[in-house]
């Protein structure tokens, strides 16, 4: 901003880093309280305005959470900022919007393919039954329903990686999934045949996992993502980015 003094940005960033260092040094966890504003000012040697600006930045990144009337706490440390950034890039950049989508598909599939053995060995009978139920929901609602189909698809992929017990993989998988679903409406050509193939691929994923068949599991994943890649390729060939 033209009215911002050069030194002010540097000081604010120093305070941001200072608060982050405090969280790490004290081994704080999500939900733990941070010192009061006056205590932070004293500890960091910063003004109250600099501390407030730093807290706002960290709150936007979900590193801290401000509970008005109660204080400031360590945030959920979710990937909401990453989702916002990737979504905005995908919607704004006319030169690489479809590349963003293709990259997201690659990352989603990479997680699931790379963890295939562990996913199959970790899924319990109850979890497999849950996956079967989500496929049944997709089949009953159909893509034309919109929300029901999409919600079941998202829940399916969340359940698929949940047994790994890796919060980072779970967050990243859902973050990329959420970004894709926001940007995907700009693609065209999801036909009834694609819907049928998508549902079948999900069912094949469950069946392969239940049978402990890694090769069939990987094949089903490829079948699942193939229609998406085709739609992206067709959108690129048309040369029309999102409006």
CSV table of C-alpha atoms in Angstrom, one decimal:
chain,number,residue,atom,x,y,z
A,1,UNK,CA,0.0,0.0,0.0
A,2,UNK,CA,1.3,3.5,-0.8
A,3,UNK,CA,0.6,4.7,2.7
A,4,UNK,CA,2.5,2.0,4.4
A,5,UNK,CA,6.0,2.8,5.8
A,6,UNK,CA,8.7,0.3,4.6
A,7,UNK,CA,9.7,-0.4,8.2
A,8,UNK,CA,6.2,-1.2,9.3
A,9,UNK,CA,5.9,-4.3,7.1
A,10,UNK,CA,9.2,-5.6,8.3
A,11,UNK,CA,8.3,-5.1,12.0
A,12,UNK,CA,4.9,-6.7,11.6
A,13,UNK,CA,6.5,-9.7,9.9
A,14,UNK,CA,9.1,-9.9,12.7
A,15,UNK,CA,6.2,-10.1,15.2
A,16,UNK,CA,4.5,-12.7,13.1
A,17,UNK,CA,7.6,-14.9,13.2
A,18,UNK,CA,8.0,-14.1,16.9
A,19,UNK,CA,4.5,-15.5,17.8
A,20,UNK,CA,5.1,-18.5,15.6
A,21,UNK,CA,8.4,-19.2,17.4
A,22,UNK,CA,6.7,-18.9,20.8
A,23,UNK,CA,4.1,-21.5,19.8
A,24,UNK,CA,6.9,-23.9,18.7
A,25,UNK,CA,9.2,-23.2,21.6
A,26,UNK,CA,6.4,-23.7,24.2
A,27,UNK,CA,5.1,-26.8,22.3
A,28,UNK,CA,1.6,-25.5,22.2
A,29,UNK,CA,-1.2,-27.5,20.6
A,30,UNK,CA,-4.4,-26.3,18.8
A,31,UNK,CA,-6.7,-24.8,21.4
A,32,UNK,CA,-4.0,-23.8,23.8
A,33,UNK,CA,-4.1,-20.2,25.0
A,34,UNK,CA,-1.5,-17.6,24.0
A,35,UNK,CA,-0.3,-14.9,26.3
A,36,UNK,CA,-2.3,-11.7,26.6
A,37,UNK,CA,-1.7,-8.9,24.2
A,38,UNK,CA,0.3,-6.8,26.8
A,39,UNK,CA,2.4,-9.9,27.6
A,40,UNK,CA,3.1,-10.5,23.9
A,41,UNK,CA,4.1,-6.8,23.5
A,42,UNK,CA,6.6,-7.1,26.3
A,43,UNK,CA,8.0,-10.5,25.3
A,44,UNK,CA,8.5,-9.4,21.6
A,45,UNK,CA,9.4,-5.8,22.3
A,46,UNK,CA,6.7,-4.7,19.9
A,47,UNK,CA,3.9,-2.1,19.9
A,48,UNK,CA,0.3,-3.1,20.6
A,49,UNK,CA,-0.6,-2.2,17.0
A,50,UNK,CA,2.1,-4.4,15.6
A,51,UNK,CA,1.0,-7.3,17.7
A,52,UNK,CA,-2.6,-6.8,16.7
A,53,UNK,CA,-1.7,-6.7,13.0
A,54,UNK,CA,0.4,-9.9,13.4
A,55,UNK,CA,-2.4,-11.7,15.1
A,56,UNK,CA,-4.8,-10.7,12.3
A,57,UNK,CA,-2.3,-12.2,9.7
A,58,UNK,CA,-1.9,-15.4,11.8
A,59,UNK,CA,-5.7,-15.7,12.2
A,60,UNK,CA,-6.2,-15.5,8.5
A,61,UNK,CA,-3.8,-18.4,8.2
A,62,UNK,CA,-5.6,-20.3,10.9
A,63,UNK,CA,-2.4,-20.4,13.0
A,64,UNK,CA,-4.1,-18.6,15.8
A,65,UNK,CA,-7.8,-18.1,16.7
A,66,UNK,CA,-9.2,-15.0,18.3
A,67,UNK,CA,-12.1,-15.6,20.7
A,68,UNK,CA,-13.5,-12.2,21.4
A,69,UNK,CA,-13.9,-11.7,25.1
A,70,UNK,CA,-11.7,-14.7,25.9
A,71,UNK,CA,-8.3,-14.2,24.3
A,72,UNK,CA,-6.1,-15.7,21.6
A,73,UNK,CA,-5.5,-19.4,21.1
A,74,UNK,CA,-3.5,-21.6,18.8
A,75,UNK,CA,-5.7,-22.2,15.8
A,76,UNK,CA,-6.7,-25.5,14.1
A,77,UNK,CA,-3.8,-25.2,11.7
A,78,UNK,CA,-6.0,-26.3,8.8
A,79,UNK,CA,-5.2,-25.8,5.2
A,80,UNK,CA,-8.0,-23.2,4.6
A,81,UNK,CA,-5.5,-20.6,3.4
A,82,UNK,CA,-4.1,-23.0,0.9
A,83,UNK,CA,-7.5,-23.8,-0.4
A,84,UNK,CA,-8.4,-20.1,-0.8
A,85,UNK,CA,-5.1,-19.4,-2.6
A,86,UNK,CA,-5.4,-22.4,-5.0
A,87,UNK,CA,-9.0,-21.6,-5.7
A,88,UNK,CA,-8.3,-18.0,-6.5
A,89,UNK,CA,-5.4,-18.9,-8.7
A,90,UNK,CA,-7.6,-21.4,-10.6
A,91,UNK,CA,-10.4,-18.9,-11.1
A,92,UNK,CA,-8.2,-15.9,-11.9
A,93,UNK,CA,-5.4,-17.0,-14.1
A,94,UNK,CA,-6.5,-17.4,-17.7
A,95,UNK,CA,-3.2,-18.9,-18.8
A,96,UNK,CA,-2.9,-21.8,-16.3
A,97,UNK,CA,-6.4,-22.4,-14.9
A,98,UNK,CA,-6.8,-25.9,-16.5
A,99,UNK,CA,-3.2,-26.7,-15.6
A,100,UNK,CA,-4.2,-26.0,-11.9
A,101,UNK,CA,-7.0,-28.5,-12.3
A,102,UNK,CA,-4.8,-31.1,-13.9
A,103,UNK,CA,-2.3,-30.7,-11.1
A,104,UNK,CA,-4.9,-31.1,-8.5
A,105,UNK,CA,-6.1,-34.3,-10.0
A,106,UNK,CA,-2.5,-35.6,-10.1
A,107,UNK,CA,-2.1,-34.8,-6.4
A,108,UNK,CA,-5.3,-36.5,-5.4
A,109,UNK,CA,-4.5,-39.6,-7.3
A,110,UNK,CA,-0.9,-39.6,-6.1
A,111,UNK,CA,-2.0,-39.8,-2.5
A,112,UNK,CA,-4.3,-42.7,-3.1
A,113,UNK,CA,-2.1,-44.6,-5.4
A,114,UNK,CA,1.0,-44.1,-3.3
A,115,UNK,CA,-0.8,-45.3,-0.2
A,116,UNK,CA,-2.7,-48.2,-1.9
A,117,UNK,CA,-1.1,-51.0,0.1
A,118,UNK,CA,-1.6,-49.2,3.5
A,119,UNK,CA,-5.1,-48.1,2.6
A,120,UNK,CA,-6.2,-51.7,1.8
A,121,UNK,CA,-4.5,-53.2,4.8
A,122,UNK,CA,-6.0,-50.5,7.1
A,123,UNK,CA,-9.6,-50.5,6.1
A,124,UNK,CA,-11.8,-52.4,8.5
A,125,UNK,CA,-14.9,-54.2,7.5
A,126,UNK,CA,-17.0,-51.5,9.0
A,127,UNK,CA,-15.2,-48.8,7.0
A,128,UNK,CA,-15.6,-50.8,3.8
A,129,UNK,CA,-19.3,-51.1,4.5
A,130,UNK,CA,-19.4,-47.3,4.9
A,131,UNK,CA,-17.7,-46.9,1.5
A,132,UNK,CA,-20.3,-49.2,0.0
A,133,UNK,CA,-23.0,-47.1,1.5
A,134,UNK,CA,-21.5,-43.9,0.0
A,135,UNK,CA,-21.4,-45.5,-3.4
A,136,UNK,CA,-25.1,-46.5,-3.0
A,137,UNK,CA,-25.8,-42.9,-2.2
A,138,UNK,CA,-24.1,-41.7,-5.3
A,139,UNK,CA,-26.0,-44.3,-7.3
A,140,UNK,CA,-29.4,-43.2,-5.8
A,141,UNK,CA,-28.9,-39.5,-6.1
A,142,UNK,CA,-27.0,-39.2,-9.4
A,143,UNK,CA,-24.8,-36.3,-10.5
A,144,UNK,CA,-27.9,-34.3,-11.5
A,145,UNK,CA,-28.8,-34.0,-7.8
A,146,UNK,CA,-25.6,-31.9,-7.3
A,147,UNK,CA,-25.1,-31.7,-3.6
A,148,UNK,CA,-25.9,-35.3,-2.6
A,149,UNK,CA,-23.7,-36.8,-5.3
A,150,UNK,CA,-20.8,-34.5,-4.6
A,151,UNK,CA,-21.1,-34.8,-0.8
A,152,UNK,CA,-21.0,-38.6,-1.1
A,153,UNK,CA,-18.0,-38.5,-3.5
A,154,UNK,CA,-16.1,-36.2,-1.1
A,155,UNK,CA,-17.0,-38.4,1.9
A,156,UNK,CA,-15.8,-41.4,0.0
A,157,UNK,CA,-12.3,-40.1,-0.5
A,158,UNK,CA,-12.1,-38.8,3.0
A,159,UNK,CA,-13.0,-42.3,4.3
A,160,UNK,CA,-10.5,-43.9,2.0
A,161,UNK,CA,-7.5,-42.2,3.6
A,162,UNK,CA,-8.9,-41.9,7.1
A,163,UNK,CA,-7.6,-45.3,8.2
A,164,UNK,CA,-4.0,-44.1,7.6
A,165,UNK,CA,-4.2,-42.0,10.7
A,166,UNK,CA,-2.2,-39.2,9.0
A,167,UNK,CA,-3.8,-35.9,9.6
A,168,UNK,CA,-1.6,-34.1,7.1
A,169,UNK,CA,-2.6,-36.5,4.3
A,170,UNK,CA,-6.2,-36.2,5.3
A,171,UNK,CA,-6.2,-32.4,5.3
A,172,UNK,CA,-4.2,-32.2,2.0
A,173,UNK,CA,-6.5,-34.7,0.3
A,174,UNK,CA,-9.6,-32.8,1.3
A,175,UNK,CA,-8.1,-29.4,0.6
A,176,UNK,CA,-7.2,-30.4,-3.0
A,177,UNK,CA,-10.6,-32.0,-3.4
A,178,UNK,CA,-12.4,-28.9,-2.2
A,179,UNK,CA,-10.4,-26.7,-4.5
A,180,UNK,CA,-11.2,-29.0,-7.4
A,181,UNK,CA,-14.9,-29.0,-6.7
A,182,UNK,CA,-15.0,-25.2,-6.6
A,183,UNK,CA,-13.1,-24.9,-9.9
A,184,UNK,CA,-14.6,-27.9,-11.7
A,185,UNK,CA,-18.0,-26.3,-12.6
A,186,UNK,CA,-16.1,-24.4,-15.3
A,187,UNK,CA,-15.5,-27.7,-17.0
A,188,UNK,CA,-18.2,-29.1,-19.3
A,189,UNK,CA,-19.1,-32.5,-20.6
A,190,UNK,CA,-19.9,-34.7,-17.6
A,191,UNK,CA,-22.2,-37.1,-19.4
A,192,UNK,CA,-24.5,-39.8,-18.1
A,193,UNK,CA,-21.9,-42.3,-19.3
A,194,UNK,CA,-19.3,-40.5,-17.2
A,195,UNK,CA,-21.6,-40.6,-14.2
A,196,UNK,CA,-22.1,-44.3,-14.6
A,197,UNK,CA,-18.4,-44.9,-15.1
A,198,UNK,CA,-17.6,-42.8,-12.0
A,199,UNK,CA,-20.0,-44.8,-9.8
A,200,UNK,CA,-18.7,-48.1,-11.2
A,201,UNK,CA,-15.1,-47.0,-10.5
A,202,UNK,CA,-15.9,-46.1,-6.9
A,203,UNK,CA,-17.6,-49.5,-6.5
A,204,UNK,CA,-14.6,-51.2,-8.0
A,205,UNK,CA,-12.3,-49.4,-5.6
A,206,UNK,CA,-14.3,-50.8,-2.6
A,207,UNK,CA,-14.5,-54.3,-4.1
A,208,UNK,CA,-10.7,-54.3,-4.8
A,209,UNK,CA,-10.0,-53.1,-1.2
A,210,UNK,CA,-12.3,-55.7,0.3
A,211,UNK,CA,-10.5,-58.4,-1.8
A,212,UNK,CA,-7.1,-57.1,-0.9
A,213,UNK,CA,-6.3,-56.8,-4.6
A,214,UNK,CA,-3.8,-53.9,-5.0
A,215,UNK,CA,-3.6,-54.2,-8.8
A,216,UNK,CA,-7.4,-54.0,-9.1
A,217,UNK,CA,-7.4,-51.1,-6.7
A,218,UNK,CA,-4.9,-49.1,-8.7
A,219,UNK,CA,-6.8,-49.9,-11.9
A,220,UNK,CA,-10.0,-48.7,-10.4
A,221,UNK,CA,-8.4,-45.5,-9.3
A,222,UNK,CA,-7.2,-44.9,-12.9
A,223,UNK,CA,-10.7,-45.5,-14.2
A,224,UNK,CA,-12.1,-43.1,-11.7
A,225,UNK,CA,-9.8,-40.2,-12.7
A,226,UNK,CA,-9.9,-40.9,-16.5
A,227,UNK,CA,-13.1,-39.0,-17.2
A,228,UNK,CA,-11.9,-36.0,-15.2
A,229,UNK,CA,-8.7,-35.8,-17.2
A,230,UNK,CA,-10.7,-36.2,-20.5
A,231,UNK,CA,-12.8,-33.2,-19.5
A,232,UNK,CA,-9.7,-31.1,-18.7
A,233,UNK,CA,-8.1,-32.0,-22.0
A,234,UNK,CA,-11.3,-31.1,-23.9
A,235,UNK,CA,-11.5,-27.8,-22.1
A,236,UNK,CA,-7.9,-27.1,-23.1
A,237,UNK,CA,-8.6,-28.0,-26.7
A,238,UNK,CA,-11.5,-25.5,-26.8
A,239,UNK,CA,-9.1,-22.9,-25.5
A,240,UNK,CA,-11.7,-21.4,-23.2
A,241,UNK,CA,-10.8,-20.6,-19.7
A,242,UNK,CA,-13.2,-19.9,-16.8
A,243,UNK,CA,-15.1,-16.7,-17.3
